[in-house]
Coordinates of C-alpha atoms (C1' of nucleotides) in Angstrom, one line a residue:
Chain A
M583 CA -73.9 79.3 118.5
K584 CA -71.8 81.9 116.7
T585 CA -73.2 83.2 113.5
T586 CA -73.3 86.4 111.3
I587 CA -76.1 88.7 110.6
H588 CA -76.2 87.7 107.0
Q589 CA -77.2 84.1 108.0
L590 CA -79.6 85.1 110.7
S591 CA -82.8 84.0 108.9
A592 CA -81.6 80.3 109.3
F593 CA -81.7 80.7 113.1
A594 CA -85.2 82.1 113.8
G595 CA -86.2 81.1 117.3
Q596 CA -82.8 79.9 118.3
E597 CA -80.2 81.4 120.5
V598 CA -77.1 82.8 118.7
T599 CA -74.1 85.1 119.4
L600 CA -73.3 88.0 117.1
S601 CA -70.0 89.9 117.3
G602 CA -69.6 93.4 115.8
W603 CA -69.8 97.1 116.4
V604 CA -72.5 99.5 117.6
Y605 CA -73.9 101.2 114.5
H606 CA -76.7 103.2 116.2
S607 CA -78.2 102.9 119.6
R608 CA -81.2 104.4 121.4
H609 CA -82.8 103.7 124.6
S610 CA -85.9 104.8 126.4
G611 CA -85.8 104.0 130.1
K612 CA -86.2 100.3 130.4
V613 CA -85.6 99.1 126.8
A614 CA -82.6 99.8 124.6
F615 CA -82.0 99.2 120.9
I616 CA -78.5 98.6 119.6
V617 CA -78.2 98.3 115.8
L618 CA -75.3 96.0 115.5
R619 CA -73.0 96.0 112.4
D620 CA -70.9 92.9 111.9
G621 CA -69.6 93.3 108.3
T622 CA -72.3 91.2 106.8
G623 CA -75.2 93.4 107.6
L624 CA -77.1 95.3 110.2
C625 CA -79.3 93.9 113.0
Q626 CA -81.4 95.5 115.6
C627 CA -80.7 94.0 119.1
V628 CA -83.2 94.7 121.8
I629 CA -82.1 94.8 125.4
E630 CA -84.8 94.9 128.1
K631 CA -84.1 95.9 131.6
G632 CA -84.7 92.9 133.8
K633 CA -83.6 90.4 131.2
I634 CA -79.9 91.0 131.9
Q635 CA -78.1 92.4 134.9
D636 CA -78.8 96.0 135.7
D637 CA -75.2 97.2 135.6
L638 CA -74.6 95.5 132.3
F639 CA -77.8 97.2 130.9
D640 CA -76.4 100.6 132.1
Q641 CA -73.1 99.9 130.4
L642 CA -74.7 98.9 127.1
V643 CA -76.9 102.0 127.1
R644 CA -73.8 104.1 127.5
L645 CA -71.8 102.5 124.7
G646 CA -70.8 105.0 122.0
Q647 CA -71.1 104.5 118.3
E648 CA -68.6 101.9 117.0
S649 CA -67.9 100.3 120.3
S650 CA -67.2 96.6 119.7
L651 CA -69.1 93.9 121.5
S652 CA -70.7 90.4 121.3
L653 CA -74.4 90.0 121.9
S654 CA -76.2 86.7 122.5
G655 CA -80.0 86.2 122.3
I656 CA -83.0 84.7 120.6
V657 CA -83.5 85.5 116.9
R658 CA -87.0 86.6 116.0
V659 CA -88.6 87.9 112.9
E660 CA -89.1 91.6 113.1
P661 CA -89.9 93.8 110.1
R662 CA -88.8 96.9 111.9
S663 CA -85.2 95.7 112.1
P664 CA -82.9 96.5 109.1
G665 CA -82.4 92.9 108.1
G666 CA -85.9 91.6 108.9
H667 CA -84.7 89.8 112.1
E668 CA -83.8 91.1 115.5
L669 CA -82.0 89.7 118.5
A670 CA -83.7 89.6 121.9
V671 CA -80.5 90.0 124.0
T672 CA -79.9 87.6 126.9
A673 CA -76.2 88.1 127.4
A674 CA -73.5 90.6 126.3
S675 CA -69.8 91.1 126.5
I676 CA -68.3 94.4 125.7
V677 CA -64.9 94.2 123.9
C678 CA -63.9 97.8 123.5
P679 CA -66.1 100.8 124.4
T680 CA -65.7 103.8 122.2
Q681 CA -66.2 107.5 122.9
D682 CA -66.5 110.4 120.6
Y683 CA -66.6 108.5 117.3
P684 CA -66.1 111.3 114.8
I685 CA -68.6 110.2 112.1
T686 CA -72.0 110.8 113.5
P687 CA -75.3 109.7 111.9
K688 CA -75.5 113.1 110.2
E689 CA -74.3 114.6 107.0
H690 CA -70.6 115.3 106.7
G691 CA -68.6 117.1 104.1
V692 CA -66.3 115.5 101.5
E693 CA -63.1 116.7 103.1
F694 CA -64.0 115.5 106.6
L695 CA -65.0 112.1 105.3
M696 CA -61.9 111.7 103.2
K697 CA -59.7 112.6 106.2
N698 CA -61.6 110.0 108.2
R699 CA -61.6 107.4 105.3
H700 CA -60.2 104.8 107.6
L701 CA -63.3 105.0 109.8
H702 CA -65.7 106.1 107.0
L703 CA -65.3 102.6 105.4
R704 CA -67.5 101.3 108.2
S705 CA -70.5 103.4 107.2
Q706 CA -73.4 102.1 105.1
R707 CA -72.6 103.8 101.8
P708 CA -68.9 102.9 101.5
W709 CA -69.8 99.4 102.7
C710 CA -72.5 98.9 100.1
I711 CA -70.3 100.3 97.4
G712 CA -67.4 98.1 98.5
R713 CA -69.6 95.0 98.3
I714 CA -70.7 96.0 94.8
R715 CA -67.1 96.6 93.8
H716 CA -66.3 93.1 95.0
T717 CA -69.1 91.7 92.8
V718 CA -68.1 93.7 89.8
I719 CA -64.5 92.5 90.1
D720 CA -65.6 88.9 90.6
A721 CA -68.0 89.2 87.6
I722 CA -65.3 90.6 85.4
R723 CA -62.9 87.7 86.2
R724 CA -65.8 85.2 85.8
F725 CA -66.8 86.6 82.4
F726 CA -63.3 86.3 80.9
N727 CA -62.4 83.0 82.6
D728 CA -65.7 81.5 81.4
N729 CA -65.2 82.7 77.8
G730 CA -61.8 81.2 77.0
F731 CA -59.6 84.1 78.1
T732 CA -56.2 83.5 79.7
L733 CA -55.1 85.9 82.5
V734 CA -51.7 87.5 81.8
D735 CA -50.3 89.8 84.4
T736 CA -48.5 92.7 82.7
P737 CA -45.7 94.6 84.4
I738 CA -46.3 97.7 86.5
F739 CA -42.8 99.1 85.9
T740 CA -42.5 100.0 82.2
A741 CA -39.8 101.6 80.2
A742 CA -41.8 103.4 77.6
A743 CA -45.0 105.2 77.2
G744 CA -48.0 103.1 76.1
E745 CA -50.0 105.8 74.5
G746 CA -48.9 109.2 73.1
E747 CA -47.7 111.9 75.3
Q748 CA -49.7 111.1 78.4
T749 CA -48.1 111.9 81.6
L750 CA -46.6 109.0 83.4
F751 CA -45.4 108.7 87.0
S752 CA -41.7 108.2 86.9
V753 CA -39.8 106.3 89.5
D754 CA -36.1 105.8 90.2
Y755 CA -35.3 102.2 89.1
F756 CA -31.7 101.7 90.4
G757 CA -30.7 105.0 89.1
K758 CA -32.5 104.7 85.8
P759 CA -35.9 106.3 85.1
M760 CA -38.8 103.9 84.8
F761 CA -42.6 104.6 84.7
L762 CA -45.6 103.2 86.4
S763 CA -47.8 101.5 83.9
Q764 CA -50.8 103.2 82.5
T765 CA -51.9 100.3 80.4
G766 CA -50.9 96.6 79.8
Q767 CA -52.0 96.8 76.2
L768 CA -48.8 96.5 74.3
Y769 CA -47.7 93.5 76.4
L770 CA -51.2 92.0 76.0
E771 CA -50.9 92.2 72.3
C772 CA -47.8 89.9 72.5
A773 CA -49.7 87.5 74.8
A774 CA -52.7 87.5 72.5
M775 CA -50.5 86.1 69.8
S776 CA -49.7 83.2 72.2
F777 CA -53.0 82.5 73.9
G778 CA -55.5 84.0 71.4
K779 CA -57.7 85.6 74.0
V780 CA -56.1 87.2 77.0
Y781 CA -56.8 89.8 79.7
C782 CA -54.9 91.7 82.4
F783 CA -56.4 93.2 85.5
G784 CA -54.7 95.5 87.9
P785 CA -54.0 99.0 89.1
T786 CA -52.9 101.6 86.6
F787 CA -51.4 105.0 87.0
R788 CA -52.0 108.3 85.3
A789 CA -50.2 111.5 86.2
E790 CA -52.9 113.6 84.5
K791 CA -53.7 116.7 86.3
S792 CA -57.4 116.1 86.2
K793 CA -59.5 117.3 89.1
T794 CA -62.9 116.0 88.3
R795 CA -65.4 113.4 89.7
R796 CA -64.3 111.0 86.9
H797 CA -60.5 110.9 87.7
L798 CA -58.1 109.2 90.0
T799 CA -54.3 109.0 89.6
E800 CA -54.4 105.3 90.6
F801 CA -57.3 103.2 89.5
W802 CA -58.1 99.6 88.5
M803 CA -58.6 98.6 84.9
V804 CA -59.3 95.3 83.1
E805 CA -58.1 95.0 79.6
P806 CA -59.0 92.1 77.3
E807 CA -57.1 91.6 74.0
V808 CA -58.2 89.2 71.3
A809 CA -56.5 87.8 68.2
Y810 CA -58.6 87.5 65.0
I811 CA -61.3 90.0 65.9
D812 CA -62.7 93.0 64.1
L813 CA -64.5 96.1 65.3
P814 CA -68.1 94.6 65.3
G815 CA -66.6 91.6 67.2
L816 CA -65.1 93.9 69.8
L817 CA -68.4 95.8 70.3
E818 CA -70.3 92.6 70.7
L819 CA -67.7 91.4 73.3
A820 CA -67.9 94.7 75.2
E821 CA -71.7 94.8 75.3
N822 CA -72.0 91.2 76.4
F823 CA -69.3 91.8 79.0
V824 CA -70.8 95.0 80.5
S825 CA -74.3 93.4 80.5
S826 CA -73.0 90.3 82.4
V827 CA -71.4 92.4 85.0
V828 CA -74.5 94.5 85.6
K829 CA -76.6 91.3 85.7
R830 CA -74.4 89.9 88.4
V831 CA -74.7 93.0 90.5
L832 CA -78.5 92.9 90.1
K833 CA -78.5 89.3 91.2
D834 CA -76.1 89.6 94.2
N835 CA -76.4 93.1 95.5
R836 CA -80.0 94.2 95.2
P837 CA -80.3 95.3 98.8
E838 CA -77.1 97.4 98.5
L839 CA -78.4 99.0 95.3
E840 CA -81.6 99.9 97.1
T841 CA -79.7 101.3 100.0
L842 CA -77.6 103.4 97.7
G843 CA -80.6 104.7 95.7
A844 CA -79.2 103.2 92.5
D845 CA -81.4 103.4 89.4
I846 CA -82.4 99.7 89.3
A847 CA -84.9 100.2 86.5
M848 CA -82.1 101.7 84.3
L849 CA -79.8 98.8 85.2
E850 CA -82.4 96.2 84.3
K851 CA -82.5 97.7 80.8
I852 CA -78.8 97.0 80.3
E853 CA -78.6 94.2 77.8
P854 CA -77.3 93.8 74.3
P855 CA -77.4 95.4 71.8
F856 CA -76.2 98.8 73.0
H857 CA -76.6 101.9 70.8
R858 CA -74.0 102.4 68.1
L859 CA -73.0 105.8 66.7
T860 CA -70.0 106.8 64.7
Y861 CA -67.9 109.8 65.8
T862 CA -69.3 111.7 62.8
D863 CA -72.9 110.9 63.9
A864 CA -72.0 112.1 67.4
A865 CA -70.4 115.3 66.0
D866 CA -73.6 115.9 64.0
I867 CA -75.7 115.4 67.0
L868 CA -73.6 117.8 69.1
T869 CA -73.9 120.6 66.6
S870 CA -77.5 120.0 65.8
S871 CA -80.6 122.0 66.8
R872 CA -81.6 118.9 68.7
T873 CA -78.7 119.4 71.1
V874 CA -79.4 123.1 71.4
Q875 CA -83.0 122.3 72.4
F876 CA -82.0 119.5 74.7
M877 CA -79.6 121.7 76.6
A878 CA -82.1 124.5 76.7
E879 CA -84.8 122.2 78.1
Q880 CA -82.4 120.9 80.6
L881 CA -81.5 124.4 81.7
E882 CA -85.2 125.3 82.0
Q883 CA -85.8 122.1 84.1
F884 CA -82.9 123.1 86.4
K885 CA -84.2 126.6 86.7
S886 CA -87.7 125.6 87.6
Q887 CA -86.3 123.1 90.2
K888 CA -84.3 126.0 91.6
A889 CA -87.3 128.2 91.7
A890 CA -89.3 125.5 93.5
L891 CA -86.5 125.1 96.1
E892 CA -86.2 128.8 96.6
K893 CA -89.9 129.1 97.2
Q894 CA -89.8 126.3 99.7
L895 CA -86.9 128.0 101.5
A896 CA -88.7 131.3 101.5
D897 CA -91.9 129.7 102.9
I898 CA -89.9 128.1 105.7
E899 CA -88.4 131.5 106.5
T900 CA -91.7 133.3 106.6
A901 CA -93.2 130.6 108.8
D902 CA -90.3 131.0 111.2
K903 CA -90.6 134.7 111.3
A904 CA -94.4 134.6 111.8
G905 CA -93.6 132.9 115.1
G906 CA -95.9 130.7 117.1
L907 CA -94.0 127.6 116.0
K908 CA -93.3 124.8 118.5
Q909 CA -89.7 124.1 119.2
W910 CA -89.8 120.8 117.4
Q911 CA -91.2 122.5 114.3
K912 CA -88.4 125.0 114.3
D913 CA -85.8 122.2 114.6
K914 CA -87.4 120.4 111.8
N915 CA -87.3 123.5 109.6
A916 CA -83.7 124.1 110.4
R917 CA -82.8 120.6 109.3
L918 CA -84.9 121.0 106.1
Q919 CA -83.3 124.3 105.3
I920 CA -79.8 122.7 105.4
E921 CA -80.9 119.9 103.1
L922 CA -82.6 122.3 100.7
R923 CA -79.6 124.6 100.6
A924 CA -77.3 121.6 99.7
E925 CA -79.7 120.7 96.9
L926 CA -79.7 124.3 95.7
D927 CA -75.9 124.3 95.6
E928 CA -75.9 121.2 93.4
L929 CA -78.4 122.8 91.1
N930 CA -76.5 126.1 90.8
I931 CA -73.4 124.2 89.7
K932 CA -75.5 122.4 87.0
I933 CA -77.0 125.7 85.9
E934 CA -73.6 127.3 85.7
N935 CA -72.1 124.4 83.7
N936 CA -75.0 123.9 81.3
P937 CA -74.4 127.0 79.0
K938 CA -70.6 126.3 79.0
H939 CA -71.2 122.7 78.0
A940 CA -73.9 123.7 75.4
Q941 CA -71.4 126.1 73.9
L942 CA -68.6 123.5 73.8
A943 CA -71.0 121.2 72.0
S944 CA -72.1 123.8 69.5
E945 CA -68.6 124.8 68.7
F946 CA -67.6 121.2 68.2
K947 CA -65.4 120.7 65.1
W948 CA -64.9 117.4 63.3
G949 CA -61.3 116.3 64.2
K950 CA -61.4 117.1 67.9
D951 CA -61.7 114.4 70.5
L952 CA -65.0 114.2 72.3
G953 CA -64.7 116.1 75.6
G954 CA -66.1 115.0 78.9
S955 CA -69.1 117.3 78.6
D956 CA -69.8 116.2 75.0
E957 CA -69.9 112.6 76.2
T958 CA -72.2 113.5 79.0
I959 CA -74.6 115.1 76.5
I960 CA -74.6 112.1 74.2
S961 CA -75.1 109.6 77.0
L962 CA -77.9 111.7 78.6
M963 CA -79.8 111.4 75.3
H964 CA -79.8 107.6 75.6
D965 CA -81.2 105.2 78.1
K966 CA -78.7 102.5 77.3
P967 CA -74.9 102.7 76.9
V968 CA -73.7 104.1 73.6
F969 CA -70.8 103.0 71.5
V970 CA -69.1 105.8 69.6
T971 CA -66.8 104.5 66.9
H972 CA -64.4 105.7 64.1
Y973 CA -62.7 108.7 65.7
P974 CA -60.4 111.0 63.6
R975 CA -57.0 109.4 63.3
E976 CA -55.2 112.6 64.6
A977 CA -57.1 112.6 67.8
K978 CA -56.1 109.0 68.7
A979 CA -53.2 106.9 69.6
F980 CA -50.7 105.6 67.0
Y981 CA -51.5 101.9 67.5
M982 CA -55.2 102.1 66.4
K983 CA -56.0 100.6 63.0
T984 CA -56.6 103.1 60.2
D985 CA -59.9 102.4 58.6
R986 CA -59.1 101.2 55.1
D987 CA -62.3 102.6 53.7
N988 CA -61.9 106.0 55.3
P989 CA -58.3 106.7 56.2
K990 CA -59.3 109.8 58.1
V991 CA -60.6 107.6 60.9
V992 CA -59.5 104.7 63.0
Q993 CA -61.3 101.5 64.0
N994 CA -61.8 102.4 67.6
F995 CA -64.6 102.8 70.1
D996 CA -65.6 104.4 73.4
L997 CA -68.5 103.1 75.5
L998 CA -70.4 105.9 77.1
A999 CA -72.4 104.6 80.1
S1000 CA -76.0 105.7 80.2
Q1001 CA -77.6 108.7 82.0
G1002 CA -74.8 111.1 81.6
F1003 CA -72.1 109.1 83.3
G1004 CA -69.7 109.2 80.4
E1005 CA -66.9 107.0 79.2
I1006 CA -66.3 103.6 80.9
I1007 CA -64.5 101.8 78.1
G1008 CA -62.0 102.8 75.4
G1009 CA -60.8 100.3 72.9
S1010 CA -59.7 99.7 69.3
V1011 CA -58.7 97.3 66.6
R1012 CA -54.9 97.5 66.6
E1013 CA -52.9 98.4 63.5
D1014 CA -51.6 95.1 62.2
D1015 CA -49.9 96.2 59.1
L1016 CA -46.2 97.0 59.6
Q1017 CA -46.0 99.8 57.0
Y1018 CA -49.1 101.6 58.4
L1019 CA -47.8 101.3 61.9
L1020 CA -44.4 102.6 61.0
K1021 CA -46.0 105.5 59.3
R1022 CA -48.1 106.4 62.4
I1023 CA -45.0 106.1 64.7
E1024 CA -43.2 108.5 62.4
E1025 CA -46.2 110.9 62.3
E1026 CA -46.2 111.1 66.0
G1027 CA -42.5 111.7 66.1
Y1028 CA -41.7 108.6 68.1
N1029 CA -38.5 106.6 67.9
P1030 CA -39.2 103.3 66.1
Q1031 CA -36.3 101.7 67.9
S1032 CA -38.3 102.0 71.2
Y1033 CA -41.0 99.9 69.7
E1034 CA -38.9 97.2 68.2
W1035 CA -40.5 94.3 70.0
Y1036 CA -43.9 95.7 69.3
L1037 CA -43.2 96.0 65.6
D1038 CA -41.9 92.4 65.6
L1039 CA -45.5 91.3 66.2
R1040 CA -46.3 92.7 62.8
K1041 CA -43.5 90.8 61.2
H1042 CA -44.1 87.4 62.6
G1043 CA -47.6 86.2 61.8
S1044 CA -49.5 89.4 62.2
V1045 CA -53.3 89.0 62.5
P1046 CA -56.2 91.4 63.0
H1047 CA -56.6 91.9 66.7
G1048 CA -57.9 94.4 69.2
G1049 CA -59.1 95.0 72.7
F1050 CA -60.3 97.5 75.2
G1051 CA -59.9 98.8 78.8
L1052 CA -62.7 99.2 81.3
G1053 CA -62.3 101.4 84.3
V1054 CA -63.5 99.6 87.4
E1055 CA -64.2 102.7 89.6
R1056 CA -66.1 104.4 86.8
T1057 CA -68.2 101.3 86.2
V1058 CA -68.9 100.9 89.9
A1059 CA -69.8 104.6 90.1
W1060 CA -72.2 104.3 87.2
I1061 CA -73.9 101.1 88.6
T1062 CA -74.2 102.5 92.1
N1063 CA -75.3 106.0 91.0
E1064 CA -72.3 107.4 93.0
R1065 CA -71.4 110.8 91.6
H1066 CA -67.7 110.7 92.4
I1067 CA -65.4 107.7 91.6
R1068 CA -63.3 108.5 94.7
Q1069 CA -66.0 106.8 96.7
C1070 CA -65.6 103.6 94.6
I1071 CA -62.2 102.6 95.8
A1072 CA -61.2 102.0 99.5
F1073 CA -58.3 104.5 99.6
P1074 CA -58.5 106.9 96.6
R1075 CA -55.5 108.7 95.2
M1076 CA -56.5 112.0 93.7
M1077 CA -54.5 114.5 91.8
D1078 CA -53.7 116.8 94.7
N1079 CA -55.2 115.0 97.6
V1080 CA -54.1 111.8 99.2
C1081 CA -55.6 111.7 102.6
I1082 CA -54.9 108.3 103.9
Chain B
rU275 C1' -51.8 124.9 82.8
rC276 C1' -56.5 127.7 82.9
rC277 C1' -61.7 129.2 84.7
rC278 C1' -65.6 129.3 88.7
rC279 C1' -67.0 128.6 94.0
rG280 C1' -66.0 128.1 99.1
rA281 C1' -63.4 128.4 104.3
rU282 C1' -67.9 130.7 111.0
rA283 C1' -68.8 125.5 117.4
rG284 C1' -66.4 118.4 117.1
rC285 C1' -69.8 117.9 112.3
rU286 C1' -73.4 120.3 108.7
rC287 C1' -74.7 125.1 107.9
rA288 C1' -77.2 130.4 109.2
rA289 C1' -76.2 135.7 110.3
rU290 C1' -81.2 140.2 106.6
rA291 C1' -78.0 147.2 104.1
rG292 C1' -70.6 146.8 107.7
rG293 C1' -73.1 147.6 114.4
rU294 C1' -72.3 142.7 121.0
rA295 C1' -71.9 135.4 116.6
rG296 C1' -76.9 131.6 115.9
rA297 C1' -79.5 126.6 114.8
rG298 C1' -79.5 121.4 114.2
rC299 C1' -76.7 117.2 115.0
rG300 C1' -72.8 115.4 118.2
rA301 C1' -70.8 115.6 123.6
rG302 C1' -72.3 115.7 129.2
rC303 C1' -76.5 115.3 132.8
rG304 C1' -81.7 114.0 133.7
rG305 C1' -86.6 111.7 131.9
rC306 C1' -89.4 108.0 129.0
rU307 C1' -91.2 99.9 127.7
rG308 C1' -90.8 99.4 120.8
rU309 C1' -87.4 103.0 118.9
rU310 C1' -86.0 103.5 113.2
rA311 C1' -80.8 109.9 111.5
rA312 C1' -86.4 108.5 118.1
rC313 C1' -88.4 112.1 121.5
rC314 C1' -88.5 115.9 125.9
rG315 C1' -85.7 119.2 129.6
rC316 C1' -81.0 121.3 131.1
rU317 C1' -75.4 122.2 130.4
rA318 C1' -70.7 123.0 128.1
rG319 C1' -68.6 124.4 123.5
rG320 C1' -66.2 130.1 118.8
rU321 C1' -59.1 134.8 118.7
rC322 C1' -65.3 133.7 112.1
rG323 C1' -58.6 129.7 107.3
rU324 C1' -53.7 133.0 107.7
rA325 C1' -51.4 137.9 107.1
rG326 C1' -52.1 142.8 105.9
rG327 C1' -55.4 147.0 104.6
rU328 C1' -60.1 150.4 104.5
rU329 C1' -63.5 152.1 108.7
rC330 C1' -65.4 155.2 114.8
rG331 C1' -66.6 149.9 114.1
rA332 C1' -65.2 144.0 109.7
rG333 C1' -67.7 137.2 109.8
rC334 C1' -69.4 140.7 106.0
rC335 C1' -65.5 145.4 101.9
rC336 C1' -60.1 145.3 99.4
rU337 C1' -55.1 142.7 98.6
rA338 C1' -52.0 138.5 99.0
rC339 C1' -51.4 133.6 100.6
rU340 C1' -52.9 128.5 102.4
rC341 C1' -56.4 124.6 102.1
rG342 C1' -60.7 122.4 99.9
rG343 C1' -64.7 121.7 96.1
rG344 C1' -66.4 121.8 90.9
rG345 C1' -65.2 122.2 85.7
rA346 C1' -61.9 122.7 80.9
rG347 C1' -57.9 120.3 78.6
rC348 C1' -56.5 114.9 78.9
rC349 C1' -58.4 110.3 79.9
rA350 C1' -60.7 104.5 82.2

RNA sequence: UCCCCGAUAGCUCAAUAGGUAGAGCGAGCGGCUGUUAACCGCUAGGUCGUAGGUUCGAGCCCUACUCGGGGAGCCA
């Protein structure tokens, strides 16, 4: 009976065949353990000498990591196996033996793993993240489809910029310059006037020269756009949406979250309402003594962690020098030292960045856009996601609706994910008044003729409307507690590094 | 565009004040009936990123370049 590891619990006591790849293997004389990976999970398979032919046993024992094979045997409950069941092997057929698989069950550097991304995808971490990404995307579609939204696929080739002077990738379109889309928003606004509630979902492209853990040049974004909605309505939509996505992941991918070491307690707190701050509130917080103290406390915490690590390292060294250690103790210490040094490196980066970020915050002036470090500070101070609303008009795109009560600000919002992750959503109410919009286009120095069709929307039955964009990789990184979003897409495109 | 850090064995990292290059993992061979990144013994594996320079002597100091990492700006 052919089955998959995921369904093994239904076959306890029965004979089944699993097909997959060797994830780990170890053997001790007459018994061998192959941890088999089949794309649905991991299962320990036990091969006892005498239960199968001797030459087959020898071949199985010699199989390298990631060799492909099928194993048949009796399923039995075994808590020591990764999935809770193991296979007592009675027959095996080797499909393709492997030698010198480059990714060993040890730590590897970023560069090495990226160059081996085609193989690295098979490892546990990328696999868990990939599964969660799948759930996130399914939950996104589910949420909008279940809430009366119509999917509209907006074009990827676009003639004009969506927002301001952002850098776009240009392509040669039969001799004419065209650009890769960085948002479907302007098109969505048209569609919202037809369907009422719409969304688009696809890859988006930014030629920003950003080399940080939060940036890719190609990433996936979902953008809802709704007719007859105001800012409070948008915030409510966004918090319900994000909460439903997190809930789905908690429901469908708990084992993956556990394997990844995600902060499940934090995720369980994600439900409406989220915190709401205005930009002015945020600016006040950043320049307050509270932030000075917060940053100082954080620095102290980092420093004491660093001191503890250094002491641990020094202790190991003195123990080594003192001699008299057994070989296995020395080996263990060597391993520990490497781990501790890596932790120390991370801490040193944090210690180096902290004063810079504290200074940026203290020098914050009303009118500037919130920087990445500013967002980090605000979100670190909250255990739930935070909406920041009403940014200065000058710092934002022309299409955002000027607040009629305070024309210095626009009716927009960013959603900062909790625990220092930073922005995952940016959105706004759109300017629906033709005169206001024309004025903004003029202020930005754009040519109104390029926006003729967009302006038409304000002439023919204009209504209050708005929407937002959510970055899929950033959301996945936040949920999975993965520090870099390049791990949250199968084949990442980064500013100056496209490996595969 | 700007700032900081790094490059030593296949991989991850050491090398105390310039003085003959080390460990773990991986690979190969052998041992072990229950292992969980198993364990034990042995073996192989390096023109220290590239090019110059200082020095009796450079992995270590200086200059330039290449590649990588983190961050600022900008953003999802």
